[in-house]
Amino acid sequence: MQRLNPVPSDLEIAQAVELKPIIEIAESLGLSAEDLEFYGRYKAKVHLDVVEKFKDHPQGKYIDVTAITPTPLGEGKTTTTVGLTQGLGVLGKKTMCCIRQPSQGPTFGIKGGAAGGGYSQIVPMEDFNLHLTGDIHAITAAHDLIAAALDARMFHESYQDAETLFDRLCPPDKEGQRHFSPAMLRRIKKLGIDKTDPDELTPEERVRFAKLDIDPDSITWNRVIDISDRMLRKIEIGLGPDEKGRTRITGFDISVASELMAILALTTSLEDMRERIGRVVVGTNKNGEAITAEDLGVAGAATVLMKDAIMPNLMQTVEGQPAFVHAGPFANIAHGNSSIVADQIALKLADYVITESGFGADMGTEKFFNIKCRYSGLIPNAVVLVATVRALKMHGGGPKVVAGKPLSFEYAAENLPLLEKGCANLVAHIENIRKFGVPVVVAINQFKDDTPAEIELIRQKAVEADAEDAVLCSHWANGGDGAMQLAEAVVAACEKPVDFKFLYPLEWSIKQKIEKIATEIYGAGSVSYTPEAEAKITLYTTLGFDKLPLCMAKTHLSLTHNPAIKGRPTGYVFPVRDIRASAGAGFLYPLCGEMRTMPGLPSRPVFYDVDLDLATGRVVGLF
Amino acid sequence: MQRLNPVPSDLEIAQAVELKPIIEIAESLGLSAEDLEFYGRYKAKVHLDVVEKFKDHPQGKYIDVTAITPTPLGEGKTTTTVGLTQGLGVLGKKTMCCIRQPSQGPTFGIKGGAAGGGYSQIVPMEDFNLHLTGDIHAITAAHDLIAAALDARMFHESYQDAETLFDRLCPPDKEGQRHFSPAMLRRIKKLGIDKTDPDELTPEERVRFAKLDIDPDSITWNRVIDISDRMLRKIEIGLGPDEKGRTRITGFDISVASELMAILALTTSLEDMRERIGRVVVGTNKNGEAITAEDLGVAGAATVLMKDAIMPNLMQTVEGQPAFVHAGPFANIAHGNSSIVADQIALKLADYVITESGFGADMGTEKFFNIKCRYSGLIPNAVVLVATVRALKMHGGGPKVVAGKPLSFEYAAENLPLLEKGCANLVAHIENIRKFGVPVVVAINQFKDDTPAEIELIRQKAVEADAEDAVLCSHWANGGDGAMQLAEAVVAACEKPVDFKFLYPLEWSIKQKIEKIATEIYGAGSVSYTPEAEAKITLYTTLGFDKLPLCMAKTHLSLTHNPAIKGRPTGYVFPVRDIRASAGAGFLYPLCGEMRTMPGLPSRPVFYDVDLDLATGRVVGLF
């Protein structure tokens, strides 16, 4: 495509692209129509059995794109992910990228589109940002079905004794025979009752089976909605007259914060997804025992609702490279990486697979290694660390960067001392990644006021810190041509030997794991725990969840727990406020600061601009 | 396909079907791939421009399937709709059917699947019942975005004066210029301000523009979710600390009760849908003036979210006839008919188009004629009225029929006196339909205990009441072969002249319209109004909504407002409790009894049976 200068809006660029039919994209990867489920002309889901079908293909190189500690504006990770994919395409390499699907909530609120930017985007960007193939809707449906099942069960248990409830759960058929459904058999097995005929249960077993006896105060399963709706953060439900006073305080999170989204991102097969959903803990009974989606009898139905969502979505970059867009878990309370299945398939189809992990490297990439790679068994070949002069100056002590406000003059003129000081943050991230034994390439995402001396300073600092290289790139303005040099550096880095190792073994205690991450990655001197956190450590150790990997829920705006602290602080006390479990997804998440799981709409939301051009049928205003 | 006896479960039949690729179904209608958006192999959306492309094709015959006043079990309308389509197929007629998409809520609660039944179903039935192509999810997203916009606007107005808010809504750009977005220009125009430059507004105009001043007590816009979740019927929102005490009582309805679903069903084009969504009234300001989605600036974004939903979904019957599945508005607070656009397209593609209207003929078909046909301009050629011996015996005074409980013996043995008495209900519906000038064919949906004398009695009564014919049909057990005779009768009826007329002109007052429907269709002697209803009549007449058609919200289990009253009652007082407006969809709905807009889950929900067969990947337990 012909590139313009000045660079038009993302939507204008996206709509100017002459899209290839998705079947052509698929065929370029060796796939045929039978491997696909089409969703319109330009999107398709890819069957999971492609991995098996292509099992003799050589494994591609696996590259994670991450960033230094960003400003609130973001430093261009997605743009670099797409740009690098296009850059490798310019070099003639068979490449694809795997990125996250964004939430629709912020799209209409503060953020607008999230498909990359400029001449490095995934298209069609309207589809990317709206509905896509319905995966998030499927997660919302499955999540909220579990929530409704939970509240309905508590309601029905509240006015019926266990015998009546047993009779309703397993009513006699026309021949007087009672039956357990498959979901009930799973619960019976979990209870350690070795029977399959309901009539053989003892009265005591019938009570154990029928009565979940959920403790309302123990419930951790909120409802979700894919809308930025702050008024739903905390609500009281059950106020209707027919609900007979059985009210409860609860709330809604944004759908991408659902544990089911984390499951979608971490699962490796339908069977595995069914098991994980069954293991989801929604609360405890009054004896403190975990109540799962399996106990509610709803895990099968939730899996059925997500059976198509598990297939990754094939799209394309503006330069026609294939791209998987699949799963979009939160990067704080979840692990912030796109799906394992997309990466697994991509690695069989392409020679270079570029994926992206959310937030900065201390968050996204640590979790990419310790959680995602652990569950997938995949070994990364290189990490691309995105840095900008702007962010590094901020880390050097530059004025606050606020979204929507003009930048201070420090960011518009050369300032080598400020930049040099800020490079400490870059060095921290390089050193962190090197601890996992993976080569690092720094991508300096170019902005118009950057000077050659500034770029050279960053390059020096990066190489000194054991990065393979640091390369200036201009893919936002120049597409793949602007990332050719980066692509060359990545190709070279991928030839280096990898000595991949996890930061901690799963056998370690919860505290050992937390302290390892806090001291080695965040630079803390020690860790403090509230009594709530201590209690959870005891509880989860009892429940056997202490052998799960950790997913630290902390700000991405600092290496520490405090978003105001920039640069590379050391020796501080890192506080753990509380710990939660995503037993289905398979991680514990220590809360280190306030985590917002439901955004709000600003006074002037993006939706004011969004409309249909009725003459052309095209979307306008989705920047 | 080979039919079995006894008839297997719906899901077993559906999964035994050898599906045709949807492109073959489309090609049988003269469509090509470029007219379609594929959603997997067996579903496709059809572009709306097909109507224009095929405008020179002759218009097909247009047949509505409805029923007598049903038992709570239903009398088989959808099954007959599909069976008749297949029966016409057996006769070699080019036929398609247009039916509603079901809500996912009841699918997992009480109801199970809703794709027809036995050997008269739409397939794949899993897709039909789960997600389909995401239309309901799109409606949910659009509806809840409007709700979030409404609450966020009230929140942001609560702590900012109008000047500050104006400044945020139209901030100066880098050149100091302010701009109205297209959505803002629509509001400015609605306010009667003939300006396009924000800087030209007077201080008073700026206040009028920026301050919606919504009266919280006036809000009629709930949130929606496609889950049966009774605890959400009535909730208090805004309890979070950041919401600063701005709490409000509201609730969730099931998504198919959304006015946006009624809009999807009644719209005729993208332009029309954009206008209707803009006209949606969410409440009033403190002066009693209507506040619309347009005023909130969110109508364009809501339309964008529904831009694909407007295309009807092409599927197939178990015998390979084409079927549109599109829109599924409630049949009480909305009009209960599938979409106009599906019918419009189908009538250009097929010689016979069978559609279905929800509930009994007093509800669904009255609305089909007076609302749907009025907005579409389409003229129906015949109505098929489904009757069962069972339901007619109930109307004759037979014992109560309760879902999930065995039927009394009266329903299992011949009982001509009971049946004859009950035929009054059949006669009422035939007479009602004849008032619109459309021929009626009665379809007697066969059950195993029906006797020849019972069938003959129904036939006699039907023909005496001016039905064209009454035909026994067994499409549930025998597919299209079981509906051949019905198909022949329908073909004959369609050759009859139609003298189609509406029951009332739009110019009539609200009361005139209500009284016409209540006395002519329901058999009431008079109508009573509560003071609330009287107040609404005054309000809506002032607002100019009195020229809209009416959508009566009443039970379908009786010709009256009282579900316990069976048969054909006359002369009673019909009470109107309240009146609401769906100004965007384009109707008023008088409330005549309690209307539930959010179902609950029973003690033993259907989801207990639903799971994936992990060996085959197939859904099980969705009956």
PDB file of C-alpha atoms in Angstrom, chain A residues 48-56 348:
ATOM      1  CA  LEU A  48      -7.026 -27.058  16.829  1.00  0.00           C
ATOM      2  CA  ASP A  49      -6.203 -30.312  15.040  1.00  0.00           C
ATOM      3  CA  VAL A  50      -3.911 -28.356  12.745  1.00  0.00           C
ATOM      4  CA  VAL A  51      -1.168 -28.884  15.346  1.00  0.00           C
ATOM      5  CA  GLU A  52      -1.526 -32.632  14.974  1.00  0.00           C
ATOM      6  CA  LYS A  53      -1.791 -32.402  11.197  1.00  0.00           C
ATOM      7  CA  PHE A  54       1.404 -30.346  10.965  1.00  0.00           C
ATOM      8  CA  LYS A  55       3.260 -32.129  13.723  1.00  0.00           C
ATOM      9  CA  ASP A  56       6.167 -33.039  11.470  1.00  0.00           C
ATOM     10  CA  LYS A 348       3.831 -25.158  13.209  1.00  0.00           C
TER      11      LYS A 348
END
